[in-house]
Amino acid sequence: MTEISIREVGPRDGLQNEDPVPADDKVRLLDALSLTGVRRIEAVSFVHPKAIPQMADAAEVWQRATKNPAVRYSALVPNSKGAERALAAGFTEIEVVVSASDTHNRRNVNRSTAESLDDIAGLIALLHDAGASAEVIISTSFGCPFEGDVDPARVAGIVDRVVADGADRVAFGDTTGMGTPRRVEEVVGLVRDRHPDLPLLLHFHNTRGTALANILTALRLGITEFDASVGGLGGCPYAPGATGNVATEEVVHMLHDMGYDTGIDLKALLEAARLAQGMVGRELPSGVLKAGPRLPF
Amino acid sequence: MTEISIREVGPRDGLQNEDPVPADDKVRLLDALSLTGVRRIEAVSFVHPKAIPQMADAAEVWQRATKNPAVRYSALVPNSKGAERALAAGFTEIEVVVSASDTHNRRNVNRSTAESLDDIAGLIALLHDAGASAEVIISTSFGCPFEGDVDPARVAGIVDRVVADGADRVAFGDTTGMGTPRRVEEVVGLVRDRHPDLPLLLHFHNTRGTALANILTALRLGITEFDASVGGLGGCPYAPGATGNVATEEVVHMLHDMGYDTGIDLKALLEAARLAQGMVGRELPSGVLKAGPRLPF
């Protein structure tokens, strides 16, 4: 049975894109997720509290959470200041971000992709010096709302660069839900050819309904690592009512039906999704949360 | 470029599972859909008005709709009385239904699947005598809420029977959204082996997020005919808030991105989806309707 490594991103990417919830709730959600059998959790980000107030209490939340030794926890950082905070908090798996689209990168951090890549080279060195691993998340890998389809060769070139700079892992972010099976084949196919042994994780949004079709396409290309967000927590920054992160329950439900091993207890995961739904006070988009699994437990 | 035949089922299957809308609205929706380039539309059903008041005005709606000669229209009937009404209204493509699950069939029509198949043999003969074609829709083909996974051999046996009885086409209904890529491979694979030339149409619900993954799986098995409902019209009979029929826009959006030809103008389809949304007075589940296509028109 093939093992699939799901990284649960609800506590970080999910809650960061919802109205702020109290630290107590964040700790409860982290603790519930740590007991689902999930193998990886993106716990918090260390970003500027004025830019992202939802994560202002990251250090406190992380300090109070009950760590499960069977789970790999990670944190996202935007720069060296964030990296120092994450390291001080005890994280040893750290993610940094760059956008494949120059326009998107400039709008986010007022720098070109090339300038950000220079920064990232320094960040990777800083993290390695501190004994932590560094994952580079390449956002807008499957399309940019400003530039449209980013050339797959450009995405592959960014991978070449960060691998040369020592990145331990690479993730492709489907930042605004533009991923499609065609796009997955083009981008992942090219990068897989050039870096067959590079740990590669895919992060899909279900904005246009394609998330599970994209994951199915990626599985056939040999990808075994995916991000997903409990309940589909995370909404969508630009379209009210639209869906952001693919719901972890939907991913797990399909993968288990296909005979893949995620380690996750779907029943416990659904309980965590109900907890998350109560915290944000709105109906989350997860179909499996609404309708239950196709077969009773 | 491979042609994919989408059958738009919003006016029938969609509206039948929503609160009733006036005949005027039904005519407007049919007329809007007839101008989208879609090649097939399931227009109405001729069912008992006490059982399904949403379709009580089927003959009037159909009479008033502007027929586009480039579109194949069909109607669904439950029995010979409905078939006579559909024929009298001028339909020449007619659908009948049986459930692959005996329990589901008994709950719906108080008869066993075998008894319904005997009825259907008579219906096919009646339709053929009147010069109409007969499609048999096999519901719960991908799973039954009472029985769980129906044996694929049982589904294939039903296909054998209705083909022997003269069915012109067969459709598999994913009645409560239990379809998964595994299940599609099992059921469609077996039937395709036994009836390689039988026109086979698949009807998916997106209840648990798998609809586009199922369609992707079916495309790889050579299936080129799919039902879909404008805006995702149709809701879900048993779980409030859950999604029913896969949204036509989501199917078309993915298929066009993959290079398939559906004949449909996505912009005109989105206008029809907005019309449908206004009629039912609630936000429809279509992601492409909410967020727009991945690339601007």
CSV table of N, CA and C in Angstrom, one decimal, chain A residues 54-162:
chain,number,residue,atom,x,y,z
A,54,GLN,N,-3.6,37.5,12.4
A,54,GLN,CA,-4.1,36.2,12.7
A,54,GLN,C,-3.0,35.3,13.4
A,55,MET,N,-1.7,35.7,13.1
A,55,MET,CA,-0.6,34.8,13.5
A,55,MET,C,0.3,35.5,14.6
A,56,ALA,N,-0.2,36.6,15.1
A,56,ALA,CA,0.5,37.4,16.1
A,56,ALA,C,0.9,36.6,17.3
A,57,ASP,N,0.1,35.6,17.6
A,57,ASP,CA,0.4,34.8,18.8
A,57,ASP,C,1.0,33.4,18.5
A,58,ALA,N,1.7,33.4,17.4
A,58,ALA,CA,2.3,32.1,16.9
A,58,ALA,C,3.2,31.4,18.0
A,59,ALA,N,4.1,32.2,18.6
A,59,ALA,CA,5.0,31.6,19.6
A,59,ALA,C,4.2,31.0,20.8
A,60,GLU,N,3.2,31.8,21.3
A,60,GLU,CA,2.4,31.3,22.4
A,60,GLU,C,1.7,30.1,22.0
A,61,VAL,N,1.0,30.1,20.9
A,61,VAL,CA,0.2,28.9,20.5
A,61,VAL,C,1.1,27.7,20.4
A,62,TRP,N,2.2,27.8,19.8
A,62,TRP,CA,3.1,26.7,19.6
A,62,TRP,C,3.6,26.2,20.9
A,63,GLN,N,4.0,27.1,21.8
A,63,GLN,CA,4.5,26.7,23.1
A,63,GLN,C,3.4,25.9,23.9
A,64,ARG,N,2.1,26.3,23.7
A,64,ARG,CA,1.1,25.7,24.5
A,64,ARG,C,0.6,24.4,23.9
A,65,ALA,N,0.8,24.2,22.6
A,65,ALA,CA,0.3,23.0,21.9
A,65,ALA,C,1.0,21.7,22.4
A,66,THR,N,0.2,20.6,22.5
A,66,THR,CA,0.8,19.3,22.9
A,66,THR,C,1.4,18.7,21.7
A,67,LYS,N,2.7,18.5,21.7
A,67,LYS,CA,3.4,18.0,20.5
A,67,LYS,C,3.3,16.5,20.5
A,68,ASN,N,3.0,15.9,19.4
A,68,ASN,CA,2.9,14.4,19.3
A,68,ASN,C,4.2,14.0,18.6
A,69,PRO,N,5.0,13.2,19.2
A,69,PRO,CA,6.3,12.8,18.6
A,69,PRO,C,6.2,12.1,17.3
A,70,ALA,N,5.0,11.6,17.0
A,70,ALA,CA,4.8,10.9,15.7
A,70,ALA,C,4.5,11.9,14.5
A,71,VAL,N,4.4,13.2,14.9
A,71,VAL,CA,4.0,14.2,13.9
A,71,VAL,C,5.2,15.1,13.6
A,72,ARG,N,5.5,15.4,12.3
A,72,ARG,CA,6.4,16.4,11.9
A,72,ARG,C,5.7,17.8,11.9
A,73,TYR,N,6.2,18.8,12.6
A,73,TYR,CA,5.5,20.1,12.6
A,73,TYR,C,6.5,21.0,11.9
A,74,SER,N,5.8,22.0,11.2
A,74,SER,CA,6.6,23.0,10.5
A,74,SER,C,6.0,24.4,10.7
A,75,ALA,N,6.9,25.4,10.4
A,75,ALA,CA,6.4,26.8,10.4
A,75,ALA,C,6.8,27.5,9.2
A,76,LEU,N,6.1,28.5,8.8
A,76,LEU,CA,6.4,29.3,7.6
A,76,LEU,C,7.0,30.6,8.0
A,77,VAL,N,8.0,31.0,7.3
A,77,VAL,CA,8.6,32.3,7.7
A,77,VAL,C,8.8,33.2,6.4
A,78,PRO,N,8.7,34.5,6.5
A,78,PRO,CA,8.8,35.3,5.3
A,78,PRO,C,10.3,35.8,5.1
A,79,ASN,N,11.0,35.8,6.2
A,79,ASN,CA,12.4,36.5,6.1
A,79,ASN,C,13.2,36.0,7.3
A,80,SER,N,14.4,36.6,7.4
A,80,SER,CA,15.4,36.1,8.4
A,80,SER,C,14.9,36.4,9.8
A,81,LYS,N,14.1,37.5,10.0
A,81,LYS,CA,13.6,37.8,11.3
A,81,LYS,C,12.6,36.7,11.7
A,82,GLY,N,11.7,36.3,10.8
A,82,GLY,CA,10.8,35.3,11.0
A,82,GLY,C,11.5,34.0,11.3
A,83,ALA,N,12.6,33.7,10.5
A,83,ALA,CA,13.3,32.5,10.7
A,83,ALA,C,13.9,32.4,12.1
A,84,GLU,N,14.5,33.6,12.6
A,84,GLU,CA,15.1,33.6,13.9
A,84,GLU,C,14.0,33.3,15.0
A,85,ARG,N,12.8,33.8,14.8
A,85,ARG,CA,11.7,33.6,15.7
A,85,ARG,C,11.3,32.1,15.7
A,86,ALA,N,11.2,31.5,14.5
A,86,ALA,CA,10.8,30.1,14.4
A,86,ALA,C,11.8,29.2,15.0
A,87,LEU,N,13.1,29.5,14.8
A,87,LEU,CA,14.2,28.7,15.4
A,87,LEU,C,14.2,28.9,16.9
A,88,ALA,N,13.9,30.1,17.4
A,88,ALA,CA,13.9,30.3,18.8
A,88,ALA,C,12.7,29.5,19.4
A,89,ALA,N,11.6,29.4,18.7
A,89,ALA,CA,10.5,28.6,19.2
A,89,ALA,C,10.7,27.1,19.1
A,90,GLY,N,11.8,26.7,18.5
A,90,GLY,CA,12.1,25.3,18.5
A,90,GLY,C,11.8,24.5,17.2
A,91,PHE,N,11.4,25.2,16.2
A,91,PHE,CA,11.1,24.5,14.9
A,91,PHE,C,12.3,24.1,14.2
A,92,THR,N,12.3,22.9,13.6
A,92,THR,CA,13.4,22.4,12.8
A,92,THR,C,13.1,22.1,11.4
A,93,GLU,N,11.8,22.3,11.0
A,93,GLU,CA,11.3,22.3,9.6
A,93,GLU,C,10.7,23.6,9.3
A,94,ILE,N,11.3,24.3,8.4
A,94,ILE,CA,10.9,25.7,8.1
A,94,ILE,C,10.7,25.9,6.6
A,95,GLU,N,9.6,26.6,6.3
A,95,GLU,CA,9.2,26.9,4.9
A,95,GLU,C,9.4,28.4,4.6
A,96,VAL,N,9.9,28.6,3.4
A,96,VAL,CA,10.0,30.0,2.9
A,96,VAL,C,9.3,30.0,1.5
A,97,VAL,N,8.9,31.2,1.1
A,97,VAL,CA,8.0,31.3,-0.1
A,97,VAL,C,8.6,32.3,-1.1
A,98,VAL,N,8.4,31.9,-2.4
A,98,VAL,CA,8.7,32.8,-3.5
A,98,VAL,C,7.6,32.6,-4.5
A,99,SER,N,7.3,33.6,-5.3
A,99,SER,CA,6.3,33.4,-6.3
A,99,SER,C,6.9,33.1,-7.7
A,100,ALA,N,6.4,32.2,-8.4
A,100,ALA,CA,6.9,31.9,-9.8
A,100,ALA,C,6.6,33.1,-10.7
A,101,SER,N,5.6,33.8,-10.4
A,101,SER,CA,5.2,35.0,-11.2
A,101,SER,C,5.9,36.2,-10.7
A,102,ASP,N,6.6,36.9,-11.5
A,102,ASP,CA,7.3,38.1,-11.1
A,102,ASP,C,6.3,39.2,-10.6
A,103,THR,N,5.2,39.3,-11.3
A,103,THR,CA,4.2,40.3,-11.0
A,103,THR,C,3.6,40.0,-9.6
A,104,HIS,N,3.3,38.7,-9.4
A,104,HIS,CA,2.7,38.3,-8.1
A,104,HIS,C,3.7,38.5,-7.0
A,105,ASN,N,5.0,38.2,-7.2
A,105,ASN,CA,6.0,38.4,-6.2
A,105,ASN,C,6.2,39.8,-5.8
A,106,ARG,N,6.2,40.7,-6.9
A,106,ARG,CA,6.3,42.1,-6.6
A,106,ARG,C,5.2,42.7,-5.8
A,107,ARG,N,4.0,42.2,-6.2
A,107,ARG,CA,2.8,42.7,-5.4
A,107,ARG,C,2.8,42.3,-4.0
A,108,ASN,N,3.4,41.1,-3.7
A,108,ASN,CA,3.4,40.6,-2.4
A,108,ASN,C,4.5,41.2,-1.5
A,109,VAL,N,5.7,41.2,-2.1
A,109,VAL,CA,6.9,41.6,-1.3
A,109,VAL,C,7.7,42.7,-1.9
A,110,ASN,N,7.1,43.3,-3.0
A,110,ASN,CA,7.8,44.5,-3.6
A,110,ASN,C,9.2,44.2,-4.0
A,111,ARG,N,9.4,43.0,-4.5
A,111,ARG,CA,10.7,42.6,-5.0
A,111,ARG,C,10.5,41.6,-6.2
A,112,SER,N,11.5,41.5,-7.1
A,112,SER,CA,11.4,40.6,-8.2
A,112,SER,C,11.6,39.2,-7.7
A,113,THR,N,11.1,38.2,-8.5
A,113,THR,CA,11.4,36.8,-8.1
A,113,THR,C,12.9,36.6,-7.9
A,114,ALA,N,13.7,37.2,-8.8
A,114,ALA,CA,15.2,37.0,-8.7
A,114,ALA,C,15.7,37.5,-7.4
A,115,GLU,N,15.2,38.7,-7.0
A,115,GLU,CA,15.7,39.3,-5.8
A,115,GLU,C,15.3,38.4,-4.6
A,116,SER,N,14.0,37.9,-4.6
A,116,SER,CA,13.6,37.0,-3.5
A,116,SER,C,14.4,35.7,-3.5
A,117,LEU,N,14.8,35.2,-4.7
A,117,LEU,CA,15.6,34.0,-4.7
A,117,LEU,C,17.0,34.3,-4.0
A,118,ASP,N,17.5,35.4,-4.2
A,118,ASP,CA,18.8,35.8,-3.5
A,118,ASP,C,18.6,35.8,-2.0
A,119,ASP,N,17.5,36.4,-1.6
A,119,ASP,CA,17.2,36.3,-0.1
A,119,ASP,C,17.1,34.9,0.4
A,120,ILE,N,16.4,34.1,-0.4
A,120,ILE,CA,16.1,32.7,0.0
A,120,ILE,C,17.4,31.9,0.1
A,121,ALA,N,18.4,32.2,-0.8
A,121,ALA,CA,19.7,31.5,-0.6
A,121,ALA,C,20.3,31.8,0.8
A,122,GLY,N,20.2,33.0,1.2
A,122,GLY,CA,20.7,33.4,2.5
A,122,GLY,C,19.9,32.7,3.6
A,123,LEU,N,18.5,32.7,3.5
A,123,LEU,CA,17.7,32.0,4.5
A,123,LEU,C,18.0,30.6,4.6
A,124,ILE,N,18.2,29.9,3.5
A,124,ILE,CA,18.5,28.5,3.5
A,124,ILE,C,19.8,28.2,4.3
A,125,ALA,N,20.8,29.1,4.1
A,125,ALA,CA,22.1,29.0,4.8
A,125,ALA,C,21.9,29.2,6.3
A,126,LEU,N,21.1,30.2,6.6
A,126,LEU,CA,20.8,30.5,8.0
A,126,LEU,C,20.2,29.3,8.7
A,127,LEU,N,19.1,28.8,8.0
A,127,LEU,CA,18.4,27.6,8.6
A,127,LEU,C,19.3,26.4,8.8
A,128,HIS,N,20.1,26.1,7.7
A,128,HIS,CA,21.0,25.0,7.8
A,128,HIS,C,22.0,25.2,8.9
A,129,ASP,N,22.5,26.4,9.1
A,129,ASP,CA,23.5,26.7,10.1
A,129,ASP,C,22.9,26.4,11.5
A,130,ALA,N,21.6,26.6,11.6
A,130,ALA,CA,20.9,26.4,12.9
A,130,ALA,C,20.4,24.9,13.0
A,131,GLY,N,20.7,24.1,12.1
A,131,GLY,CA,20.3,22.7,12.1
A,131,GLY,C,18.9,22.4,11.7
A,132,ALA,N,18.3,23.4,11.0
A,132,ALA,CA,16.9,23.2,10.6
A,132,ALA,C,16.9,22.9,9.1
A,133,SER,N,15.8,22.2,8.6
A,133,SER,CA,15.7,22.0,7.2
A,133,SER,C,14.9,23.2,6.5
A,134,ALA,N,15.1,23.3,5.2
A,134,ALA,CA,14.4,24.4,4.5
A,134,ALA,C,13.6,23.9,3.3
A,135,GLU,N,12.4,24.2,3.4
A,135,GLU,CA,11.5,23.9,2.2
A,135,GLU,C,11.2,25.2,1.5
A,136,VAL,N,11.3,25.2,0.2
A,136,VAL,CA,10.9,26.4,-0.6
A,136,VAL,C,9.5,26.1,-1.3
A,137,ILE,N,8.6,27.0,-0.9
A,137,ILE,CA,7.3,26.9,-1.5
A,137,ILE,C,7.2,27.9,-2.7
A,138,ILE,N,7.0,27.4,-3.9
A,138,ILE,CA,6.9,28.2,-5.1
A,138,ILE,C,5.4,28.5,-5.4
A,139,SER,N,5.0,29.7,-5.0
A,139,SER,CA,3.5,30.0,-5.2
A,139,SER,C,3.3,30.3,-6.7
A,140,THR,N,2.0,30.4,-7.0
A,140,THR,CA,1.5,30.6,-8.4
A,140,THR,C,2.2,29.6,-9.4
A,141,SER,N,2.6,28.5,-9.0
A,141,SER,CA,3.2,27.5,-9.9
A,141,SER,C,2.3,27.0,-11.0
A,142,PHE,N,0.9,27.0,-10.7
A,142,PHE,CA,0.0,26.5,-11.6
A,142,PHE,C,-0.8,27.6,-12.4
A,143,GLY,N,-0.4,28.8,-12.1
A,143,GLY,CA,-1.0,30.0,-12.8
A,143,GLY,C,-1.0,31.2,-11.9
A,144,CYS,N,-1.0,32.4,-12.5
A,144,CYS,CA,-1.0,33.6,-11.7
A,144,CYS,C,-2.2,34.5,-12.1
A,145,PRO,N,-2.9,35.0,-11.2
A,145,PRO,CA,-4.0,35.8,-11.5
A,145,PRO,C,-3.7,37.1,-12.4
A,146,PHE,N,-2.4,37.5,-12.4
A,146,PHE,CA,-2.0,38.7,-13.2
A,146,PHE,C,-1.4,38.2,-14.5
A,147,GLU,N,-0.6,37.2,-14.5
A,147,GLU,CA,0.2,36.8,-15.7
A,147,GLU,C,-0.4,35.6,-16.4
A,148,GLY,N,-1.4,34.9,-15.8
A,148,GLY,CA,-1.9,33.7,-16.5
A,148,GLY,C,-1.0,32.6,-16.2
A,149,ASP,N,-0.9,31.7,-17.3
A,149,ASP,CA,0.0,30.5,-17.1
A,149,ASP,C,1.5,31.0,-17.1
A,150,VAL,N,2.1,30.7,-16.0
A,150,VAL,CA,3.6,30.9,-15.9
A,150,VAL,C,4.3,29.8,-16.7
A,151,ASP,N,5.3,30.2,-17.5
A,151,ASP,CA,6.0,29.1,-18.3
A,151,ASP,C,6.5,28.0,-17.4
A,152,PRO,N,6.2,26.8,-17.7
A,152,PRO,CA,6.7,25.7,-16.8
A,152,PRO,C,8.3,25.7,-16.7
A,153,ALA,N,8.9,26.2,-17.8
A,153,ALA,CA,10.4,26.2,-17.8
A,153,ALA,C,10.9,27.3,-16.7
A,154,ARG,N,10.1,28.3,-16.5
A,154,ARG,CA,10.4,29.3,-15.5
A,154,ARG,C,10.3,28.7,-14.1
A,155,VAL,N,9.2,27.9,-13.9
A,155,VAL,CA,9.0,27.2,-12.6
A,155,VAL,C,10.2,26.2,-12.4
A,156,ALA,N,10.5,25.5,-13.4
A,156,ALA,CA,11.6,24.5,-13.3
A,156,ALA,C,13.0,25.2,-13.0
A,157,GLY,N,13.1,26.4,-13.6
A,157,GLY,CA,14.4,27.2,-13.4
A,157,GLY,C,14.5,27.6,-12.0
A,158,ILE,N,13.4,28.0,-11.4
A,158,ILE,CA,13.4,28.4,-10.0
A,158,ILE,C,13.7,27.2,-9.1
A,159,VAL,N,13.2,26.0,-9.5
A,159,VAL,CA,13.5,24.8,-8.7
A,159,VAL,C,15.0,24.5,-8.8
A,160,ASP,N,15.6,24.6,-10.1
A,160,ASP,CA,17.0,24.4,-10.3
A,160,ASP,C,17.8,25.3,-9.3
A,161,ARG,N,17.4,26.6,-9.2
A,161,ARG,CA,18.1,27.5,-8.4
A,161,ARG,C,18.1,27.2,-6.9
A,162,VAL,N,16.9,26.9,-6.4
A,162,VAL,CA,16.8,26.7,-5.0
A,162,VAL,C,17.4,25.3,-4.6
